PDB file of C-alpha atoms in Angstrom:
ATOM      1  CA  MET B   1       0.000   0.000   0.000  1.00 47.00           C
ATOM      2  CA  SER B   2       2.307   2.722  -1.236  1.00 39.00           C
ATOM      3  CA  ASN B   3       3.014   4.958  -4.180  1.00 40.00           C
ATOM      4  CA  ARG B   4       6.048   6.626  -5.616  1.00 42.00           C
ATOM      5  CA  GLN B   5       5.791   9.436  -3.045  1.00 51.00           C
ATOM      6  CA  GLY B   6       5.896   7.167   0.019  1.00 79.00           C
ATOM      7  CA  LEU B   7       2.815   7.319   2.180  1.00 92.00           C
ATOM      8  CA  GLN B   8      -0.299   6.491   0.178  1.00 95.00           C
ATOM      9  CA  VAL B   9      -2.914   9.246   0.115  1.00 97.00           C
ATOM     10  CA  ILE B  10      -6.390   7.736  -0.173  1.00 97.00           C
ATOM     11  CA  PRO B  11      -8.896  10.380  -1.270  1.00 97.00           C
ATOM     12  CA  VAL B  12     -12.253  10.476   0.498  1.00 96.00           C
ATOM     13  CA  LEU B  13     -15.783  11.131  -0.714  1.00 96.00           C
ATOM     14  CA  ASP B  14     -18.393  11.848   1.954  1.00 94.00           C
ATOM     15  CA  LEU B  15     -21.728  11.154   0.264  1.00 96.00           C
ATOM     16  CA  GLN B  16     -25.058  12.492   1.446  1.00 94.00           C
ATOM     17  CA  ALA B  17     -28.282  12.420  -0.560  1.00 93.00           C
ATOM     18  CA  GLY B  18     -26.410  11.699  -3.774  1.00 95.00           C
ATOM     19  CA  GLN B  19     -23.825  14.458  -3.560  1.00 95.00           C
ATOM     20  CA  VAL B  20     -20.387  15.026  -2.087  1.00 96.00           C
ATOM     21  CA  VAL B  21     -20.348  17.034   1.135  1.00 94.00           C
ATOM     22  CA  ARG B  22     -17.530  18.602   3.138  1.00 86.00           C
ATOM     23  CA  ALA B  23     -16.827  16.917   6.455  1.00 76.00           C
ATOM     24  CA  VAL B  24     -16.502  19.195   9.478  1.00 74.00           C
ATOM     25  CA  ARG B  25     -15.086  17.571  12.646  1.00 67.00           C
ATOM     26  CA  GLY B  26     -17.480  14.642  12.352  1.00 63.00           C
ATOM     27  CA  GLU B  27     -20.427  16.972  13.044  1.00 70.00           C
ATOM     28  CA  ARG B  28     -22.561  15.504  10.293  1.00 69.00           C
ATOM     29  CA  ALA B  29     -25.458  17.943  10.664  1.00 71.00           C
ATOM     30  CA  ALA B  30     -23.033  20.690   9.638  1.00 70.00           C
ATOM     31  CA  TYR B  31     -21.906  19.061   6.392  1.00 78.00           C
ATOM     32  CA  ARG B  32     -22.653  21.095   3.256  1.00 85.00           C
ATOM     33  CA  PRO B  33     -22.222  20.437  -0.499  1.00 89.00           C
ATOM     34  CA  MET B  34     -18.563  20.355  -1.472  1.00 90.00           C
ATOM     35  CA  GLN B  35     -16.895  23.365  -2.995  1.00 89.00           C
ATOM     36  CA  SER B  36     -13.576  22.236  -4.433  1.00 94.00           C
ATOM     37  CA  ARG B  37     -10.674  23.750  -6.320  1.00 94.00           C
ATOM     38  CA  LEU B  38     -10.409  20.480  -8.245  1.00 95.00           C
ATOM     39  CA  ALA B  39     -13.761  20.613 -10.056  1.00 95.00           C
ATOM     40  CA  ALA B  40     -17.001  22.543 -10.008  1.00 94.00           C
ATOM     41  CA  GLY B  41     -20.052  21.247  -8.178  1.00 93.00           C
ATOM     42  CA  SER B  42     -20.625  18.307  -5.862  1.00 95.00           C
ATOM     43  CA  ASP B  43     -21.237  15.478  -8.335  1.00 97.00           C
ATOM     44  CA  PRO B  44     -19.645  12.284  -6.958  1.00 97.00           C
ATOM     45  CA  LEU B  45     -18.277  10.888 -10.206  1.00 98.00           C
ATOM     46  CA  THR B  46     -16.809  14.233 -11.288  1.00 97.00           C
ATOM     47  CA  LEU B  47     -15.075  14.745  -7.962  1.00 97.00           C
ATOM     48  CA  ALA B  48     -13.948  11.110  -7.774  1.00 97.00           C
ATOM     49  CA  ARG B  49     -12.192  11.492 -11.126  1.00 97.00           C
ATOM     50  CA  ALA B  50     -10.630  14.781 -10.051  1.00 96.00           C
ATOM     51  CA  LEU B  51      -9.367  13.351  -6.765  1.00 97.00           C
ATOM     52  CA  LEU B  52      -7.900  10.247  -8.390  1.00 97.00           C
ATOM     53  CA  ALA B  53      -6.130  12.433 -10.959  1.00 95.00           C
ATOM     54  CA  HIS B  54      -4.377  14.435  -8.238  1.00 95.00           C
ATOM     55  CA  PRO B  55      -0.608  13.756  -8.180  1.00 93.00           C
ATOM     56  CA  ARG B  56      -0.732  12.892  -4.472  1.00 93.00           C
ATOM     57  CA  CYS B  57      -3.282  10.131  -5.098  1.00 93.00           C
ATOM     58  CA  ALA B  58      -1.327   8.120  -7.658  1.00 79.00           C
ATOM     59  CA  GLY B  59      -1.610   4.455  -6.858  1.00 74.00           C
ATOM     60  CA  ALA B  60      -2.089   1.008  -8.316  1.00 73.00           C
ATOM     61  CA  PRO B  61      -4.908   0.265  -8.164  1.00 89.00           C
ATOM     62  CA  PRO B  62      -6.533   3.686  -7.831  1.00 95.00           C
ATOM     63  CA  THR B  63      -8.191   3.722  -4.417  1.00 97.00           C
ATOM     64  CA  LEU B  64     -11.100   5.764  -3.104  1.00 98.00           C
ATOM     65  CA  TYR B  65     -12.649   5.813   0.370  1.00 98.00           C
ATOM     66  CA  VAL B  66     -16.396   6.466   0.462  1.00 98.00           C
ATOM     67  CA  ALA B  67     -18.345   7.326   3.599  1.00 96.00           C
ATOM     68  CA  ASP B  68     -22.035   6.790   2.824  1.00 97.00           C
ATOM     69  CA  LEU B  69     -23.482   9.181   5.374  1.00 94.00           C
ATOM     70  CA  ASP B  70     -27.062   8.229   4.539  1.00 94.00           C
ATOM     71  CA  ALA B  71     -26.314   4.655   5.575  1.00 96.00           C
ATOM     72  CA  ILE B  72     -24.128   5.608   8.555  1.00 94.00           C
ATOM     73  CA  LEU B  73     -27.016   7.684   9.911  1.00 92.00           C
ATOM     74  CA  GLY B  74     -29.426   4.774   9.595  1.00 94.00           C
ATOM     75  CA  GLY B  75     -30.803   5.182   6.071  1.00 96.00           C
ATOM     76  CA  ALA B  76     -30.433   3.062   2.963  1.00 97.00           C
ATOM     77  CA  VAL B  77     -27.078   2.412   1.326  1.00 98.00           C
ATOM     78  CA  GLN B  78     -26.689   4.532  -1.822  1.00 98.00           C
ATOM     79  CA  LEU B  79     -26.297   1.443  -3.992  1.00 98.00           C
ATOM     80  CA  ASP B  80     -27.005   3.100  -7.353  1.00 97.00           C
ATOM     81  CA  LEU B  81     -24.311   5.684  -6.725  1.00 97.00           C
ATOM     82  CA  LEU B  82     -21.783   3.110  -5.540  1.00 98.00           C
ATOM     83  CA  SER B  83     -22.535   0.945  -8.544  1.00 98.00           C
ATOM     84  CA  ALA B  84     -22.002   3.907 -10.868  1.00 97.00           C
ATOM     85  CA  LEU B  85     -18.620   4.667  -9.292  1.00 98.00           C
ATOM     86  CA  LEU B  86     -17.490   1.066  -9.719  1.00 98.00           C
ATOM     87  CA  GLN B  87     -18.777   0.828 -13.292  1.00 97.00           C
ATOM     88  CA  GLN B  88     -17.442   4.183 -14.489  1.00 97.00           C
ATOM     89  CA  LEU B  89     -14.047   3.679 -12.810  1.00 97.00           C
ATOM     90  CA  PRO B  90     -13.288   0.086 -13.827  1.00 94.00           C
ATOM     91  CA  ARG B  91      -9.900  -0.164 -12.070  1.00 95.00           C
ATOM     92  CA  LEU B  92     -11.098   1.408  -8.836  1.00 97.00           C
ATOM     93  CA  GLU B  93     -10.636  -0.220  -5.438  1.00 97.00           C
ATOM     94  CA  LEU B  94     -13.434   1.245  -3.306  1.00 98.00           C
ATOM     95  CA  TRP B  95     -13.249   1.278   0.491  1.00 98.00           C
ATOM     96  CA  LEU B  96     -16.797   1.669   1.789  1.00 98.00           C
ATOM     97  CA  ASP B  97     -18.011   2.767   5.201  1.00 98.00           C
ATOM     98  CA  ALA B  98     -21.781   2.353   5.056  1.00 98.00           C
ATOM     99  CA  GLY B  99     -22.575   2.023   8.750  1.00 97.00           C
ATOM    100  CA  LEU B 100     -22.091  -1.750   8.627  1.00 98.00           C
ATOM    101  CA  ALA B 101     -23.400  -3.249  11.860  1.00 98.00           C
ATOM    102  CA  ASP B 102     -22.161  -6.782  11.167  1.00 98.00           C
ATOM    103  CA  ALA B 103     -20.877  -9.154   8.489  1.00 98.00           C
ATOM    104  CA  ALA B 104     -24.395  -9.844   7.220  1.00 98.00           C
ATOM    105  CA  ALA B 105     -24.804  -6.161   6.337  1.00 98.00           C
ATOM    106  CA  ALA B 106     -21.552  -6.228   4.383  1.00 98.00           C
ATOM    107  CA  HIS B 107     -22.507  -9.408   2.529  1.00 98.00           C
ATOM    108  CA  ALA B 108     -25.848  -7.823   1.576  1.00 98.00           C
ATOM    109  CA  VAL B 109     -24.077  -4.828   0.013  1.00 98.00           C
ATOM    110  CA  ILE B 110     -21.635  -7.115  -1.798  1.00 98.00           C
ATOM    111  CA  GLN B 111     -24.483  -9.192  -3.196  1.00 98.00           C
ATOM    112  CA  ALA B 112     -26.435  -6.121  -4.289  1.00 98.00           C
ATOM    113  CA  LEU B 113     -23.448  -4.676  -6.174  1.00 98.00           C
ATOM    114  CA  GLY B 114     -22.811  -7.896  -8.078  1.00 97.00           C
ATOM    115  CA  PRO B 115     -19.501  -8.721  -9.801  1.00 97.00           C
ATOM    116  CA  ALA B 116     -18.133  -5.186  -9.347  1.00 96.00           C
ATOM    117  CA  ALA B 117     -18.092  -5.812  -5.594  1.00 97.00           C
ATOM    118  CA  ALA B 118     -14.902  -7.831  -6.128  1.00 97.00           C
ATOM    119  CA  ARG B 119     -13.223  -4.387  -6.010  1.00 97.00           C
ATOM    120  CA  LEU B 120     -14.952  -3.391  -2.765  1.00 98.00           C
ATOM    121  CA  ARG B 121     -13.307  -3.344   0.683  1.00 98.00           C
ATOM    122  CA  PRO B 122     -15.984  -3.083   3.383  1.00 98.00           C
ATOM    123  CA  VAL B 123     -15.027  -0.786   6.268  1.00 98.00           C
ATOM    124  CA  PHE B 124     -16.508  -1.612   9.665  1.00 98.00           C
ATOM    125  CA  GLY B 125     -16.581   1.482  11.838  1.00 98.00           C
ATOM    126  CA  SER B 126     -16.295   0.794  15.559  1.00 98.00           C
ATOM    127  CA  GLU B 127     -19.074   3.369  16.032  1.00 95.00           C
ATOM    128  CA  SER B 128     -21.399   1.169  13.924  1.00 97.00           C
ATOM    129  CA  LEU B 129     -20.572  -2.435  14.906  1.00 98.00           C
ATOM    130  CA  ARG B 130     -23.504  -3.823  16.838  1.00 97.00           C
ATOM    131  CA  ASP B 131     -21.817  -5.971  19.473  1.00 97.00           C
ATOM    132  CA  THR B 132     -18.904  -8.266  20.269  1.00 96.00           C
ATOM    133  CA  ALA B 133     -20.318 -11.081  18.142  1.00 97.00           C
ATOM    134  CA  ALA B 134     -20.466  -8.721  15.163  1.00 98.00           C
ATOM    135  CA  LEU B 135     -16.835  -7.761  15.719  1.00 97.00           C
ATOM    136  CA  ALA B 136     -15.779 -11.407  15.820  1.00 96.00           C
ATOM    137  CA  GLY B 137     -17.671 -12.084  12.587  1.00 97.00           C
ATOM    138  CA  ILE B 138     -16.005  -9.549  10.333  1.00 97.00           C
ATOM    139  CA  ASP B 139     -13.246 -12.020   9.471  1.00 93.00           C
ATOM    140  CA  SER B 140     -15.803 -13.738   7.218  1.00 95.00           C
ATOM    141  CA  VAL B 141     -15.783 -10.714   4.904  1.00 97.00           C
ATOM    142  CA  PRO B 142     -13.009 -10.637   2.279  1.00 95.00           C
ATOM    143  CA  GLY B 143     -10.874  -7.498   2.456  1.00 96.00           C
ATOM    144  CA  ALA B 144     -12.504  -6.277   5.663  1.00 98.00           C
ATOM    145  CA  VAL B 145     -11.115  -3.115   7.252  1.00 98.00           C
ATOM    146  CA  LEU B 146     -11.780  -2.032  10.834  1.00 98.00           C
ATOM    147  CA  SER B 147     -11.970   1.669  11.633  1.00 98.00           C
ATOM    148  CA  LEU B 148     -11.237   2.509  15.277  1.00 98.00           C
ATOM    149  CA  ASP B 149     -13.309   5.655  15.715  1.00 96.00           C
ATOM    150  CA  THR B 150     -12.960   8.449  18.259  1.00 94.00           C
ATOM    151  CA  ARG B 151     -14.522  11.834  18.847  1.00 90.00           C
ATOM    152  CA  LEU B 152     -13.138  14.307  21.413  1.00 88.00           C
ATOM    153  CA  ASN B 153     -10.751  11.673  22.792  1.00 89.00           C
ATOM    154  CA  ARG B 154     -13.584   9.227  23.412  1.00 94.00           C
ATOM    155  CA  ALA B 155     -13.741   5.859  21.685  1.00 96.00           C
ATOM    156  CA  LEU B 156     -16.982   5.233  19.783  1.00 96.00           C
ATOM    157  CA  ASP B 157     -17.186   1.546  20.496  1.00 97.00           C
ATOM    158  CA  PRO B 158     -20.418  -0.298  21.373  1.00 96.00           C
ATOM    159  CA  ALA B 159     -18.816  -3.617  20.350  1.00 97.00           C
ATOM    160  CA  GLY B 160     -15.726  -3.213  22.514  1.00 97.00           C
ATOM    161  CA  ALA B 161     -13.469  -3.364  19.472  1.00 97.00           C
ATOM    162  CA  TRP B 162     -10.767  -1.207  21.001  1.00 96.00           C
ATOM    163  CA  SER B 163     -10.054  -3.717  23.769  1.00 96.00           C
ATOM    164  CA  ARG B 164     -10.160  -6.838  21.563  1.00 96.00           C
ATOM    165  CA  PRO B 165      -7.141  -6.697  19.226  1.00 96.00           C
ATOM    166  CA  GLU B 166      -7.409 -10.463  18.747  1.00 95.00           C
ATOM    167  CA  HIS B 167     -10.413  -9.728  16.508  1.00 96.00           C
ATOM    168  CA  TRP B 168      -8.756  -6.977  14.474  1.00 97.00           C
ATOM    169  CA  PRO B 169      -8.308  -7.643  10.750  1.00 97.00           C
ATOM    170  CA  ALA B 170      -5.052  -7.046   8.892  1.00 97.00           C
ATOM    171  CA  THR B 171      -5.940  -3.463   7.907  1.00 98.00           C
ATOM    172  CA  LEU B 172      -6.937  -0.873  10.505  1.00 98.00           C
ATOM    173  CA  ILE B 173      -7.913   2.799  10.382  1.00 98.00           C
ATOM    174  CA  VAL B 174      -7.309   5.308  13.154  1.00 97.00           C
ATOM    175  CA  MET B 175     -10.336   7.573  12.616  1.00 94.00           C
ATOM    176  CA  THR B 176     -10.161  10.759  14.678  1.00 91.00           C
ATOM    177  CA  LEU B 177     -13.481  12.316  13.697  1.00 88.00           C
ATOM    178  CA  ASP B 178     -12.974  15.687  15.365  1.00 86.00           C
ATOM    179  CA  ARG B 179      -9.851  16.217  13.226  1.00 83.00           C
ATOM    180  CA  VAL B 180     -11.643  15.448   9.957  1.00 81.00           C
ATOM    181  CA  GLY B 181     -11.962  18.638   7.938  1.00 71.00           C
ATOM    182  CA  ALA B 182     -10.335  20.583  10.770  1.00 71.00           C
ATOM    183  CA  ALA B 183      -6.751  21.104   9.489  1.00 74.00           C
ATOM    184  CA  SER B 184      -5.587  20.491  13.057  1.00 81.00           C
ATOM    185  CA  GLY B 185      -2.817  18.004  12.350  1.00 88.00           C
ATOM    186  CA  PRO B 186      -2.868  14.191  12.334  1.00 92.00           C
ATOM    187  CA  ASP B 187      -3.377  12.316  15.588  1.00 92.00           C
ATOM    188  CA  LEU B 188      -0.018  10.556  15.659  1.00 95.00           C
ATOM    189  CA  ALA B 189      -0.175   9.836  19.395  1.00 94.00           C
ATOM    190  CA  GLN B 190      -3.288   7.717  18.919  1.00 94.00           C
ATOM    191  CA  LEU B 191      -1.693   5.984  15.957  1.00 96.00           C
ATOM    192  CA  ASP B 192       1.375   5.155  18.028  1.00 96.00           C
ATOM    193  CA  ASP B 193      -0.690   3.783  20.903  1.00 95.00           C
ATOM    194  CA  LEU B 194      -2.775   1.512  18.707  1.00 96.00           C
ATOM    195  CA  ARG B 195       0.136   0.310  16.585  1.00 96.00           C
ATOM    196  CA  ALA B 196       1.804  -0.961  19.740  1.00 95.00           C
ATOM    197  CA  ARG B 197      -1.057  -3.435  20.108  1.00 95.00           C
ATOM    198  CA  ARG B 198      -0.772  -4.813  16.546  1.00 95.00           C
ATOM    199  CA  PRO B 199       2.539  -3.676  15.036  1.00 94.00           C
ATOM    200  CA  ALA B 200       2.332  -6.108  12.108  1.00 95.00           C
ATOM    201  CA  ALA B 201      -0.995  -4.716  10.863  1.00 97.00           C
ATOM    202  CA  THR B 202      -1.372  -2.207   8.046  1.00 97.00           C
ATOM    203  CA  TRP B 203      -2.249   1.117   9.685  1.00 98.00           C
ATOM    204  CA  VAL B 204      -4.172   3.902   7.960  1.00 98.00           C
ATOM    205  CA  GLY B 205      -4.848   7.294   9.530  1.00 97.00           C
ATOM    206  CA  ALA B 206      -7.703   9.725   8.965  1.00 95.00           C
ATOM    207  CA  GLY B 207      -8.163  13.398   9.684  1.00 88.00           C
ATOM    208  CA  GLY B 208      -6.088  16.497  10.256  1.00 90.00           C
ATOM    209  CA  ILE B 209      -3.729  16.592   7.266  1.00 94.00           C
ATOM    210  CA  ARG B 210      -2.604  20.164   6.480  1.00 94.00           C
ATOM    211  CA  SER B 211       0.541  19.753   4.401  1.00 94.00           C
ATOM    212  CA  ALA B 212       3.116  17.453   2.846  1.00 94.00           C
ATOM    213  CA  GLN B 213       5.037  17.712   6.111  1.00 95.00           C
ATOM    214  CA  ASP B 214       2.114  16.137   7.958  1.00 95.00           C
ATOM    215  CA  LEU B 215       2.184  13.243   5.493  1.00 95.00           C
ATOM    216  CA  ALA B 216       5.907  12.759   6.032  1.00 95.00           C
ATOM    217  CA  GLU B 217       5.443  12.726   9.807  1.00 96.00           C
ATOM    218  CA  ALA B 218       2.574  10.237   9.515  1.00 96.00           C
ATOM    219  CA  GLN B 219       4.735   7.923   7.448  1.00 96.00           C
ATOM    220  CA  ALA B 220       7.584   8.219   9.955  1.00 96.00           C
ATOM    221  CA  ALA B 221       5.098   7.302  12.702  1.00 96.00           C
ATOM    222  CA  GLY B 222       4.297   4.028  10.960  1.00 96.00           C
ATOM    223  CA  ALA B 223       1.223   4.782   8.853  1.00 97.00           C
ATOM    224  CA  SER B 224       1.016   3.083   5.470  1.00 96.00           C
ATOM    225  CA  ALA B 225      -1.681   5.427   4.172  1.00 97.00           C
ATOM    226  CA  TRP B 226      -3.842   8.369   5.201  1.00 97.00           C
ATOM    227  CA  LEU B 227      -7.427   9.263   4.303  1.00 97.00           C
ATOM    228  CA  VAL B 228      -7.580  12.827   2.993  1.00 95.00           C
ATOM    229  CA  ALA B 229     -10.291  15.097   1.598  1.00 93.00           C
ATOM    230  CA  SER B 230     -10.164  18.794   2.552  1.00 92.00           C
ATOM    231  CA  ALA B 231      -6.411  19.233   1.988  1.00 94.00           C
ATOM    232  CA  LEU B 232      -6.849  17.907  -1.556  1.00 96.00           C
ATOM    233  CA  HIS B 233      -9.933  19.982  -2.351  1.00 94.00           C
ATOM    234  CA  ASP B 234      -8.358  23.164  -0.949  1.00 92.00           C
ATOM    235  CA  GLY B 235      -5.002  22.793  -2.713  1.00 94.00           C
ATOM    236  CA  ALA B 236      -2.902  22.276   0.419  1.00 93.00           C
ATOM    237  CA  LEU B 237      -1.249  19.214  -1.134  1.00 93.00           C
ATOM    238  CA  ASP B 238      -0.763  20.570  -4.655  1.00 90.00           C
ATOM    239  CA  PRO B 239       2.785  20.153  -6.013  1.00 84.00           C
ATOM    240  CA  PRO B 240       4.992  23.282  -5.810  1.00 77.00           C
ATOM    241  CA  ARG B 241       4.854  25.457  -8.910  1.00 69.00           C
TER     242      ARG B 241
END
């Protein structure tokens, strides 16, 4: 999980009611349609193409993280939109957080998306997993990713995922929601603490990136990749002219 620039930057689309919105510290009621320097409007496919074309997001395969906020907040998964992304971007590896409560929910999404779901990596957010049994069951889902979610230094964890590293899959996300869209710097202390529990895992951070220096520090701290949205849309990671 790397590209020619070291740490892999995985661009993020936050989807709400069929459009891309700008995340603000995990306060989902405050999210508004995206305004980006990369492309006009908030159309998901347009912005997905623009993000994947950014020099910082070069990778093989091209990878995109999607947070389906409708589903995370208890609504239906935006299956038509996800299907369109997979069909229109035929090499895309799509990481999907759709508020998956257990493995059965992930398998239902995979079945609904059909053959294109072979390029899907389901993300289980610790804020969404139903219980301990659901946590233990995610190993039945190919490519499963576990996101260890916090807000304001508090773990969001009804399933007790944080204290059960024996159930963690091979790829883990450190999701600091109050740093998402905040340009407050990456939470490297949390990354360091969690990596100590599973040093052989692949660790991915989320939130806070302000500059190329932040990416370099995240890589030095042991991250393999970082989820990024605002810094890409605002030009903070554009190559020097």
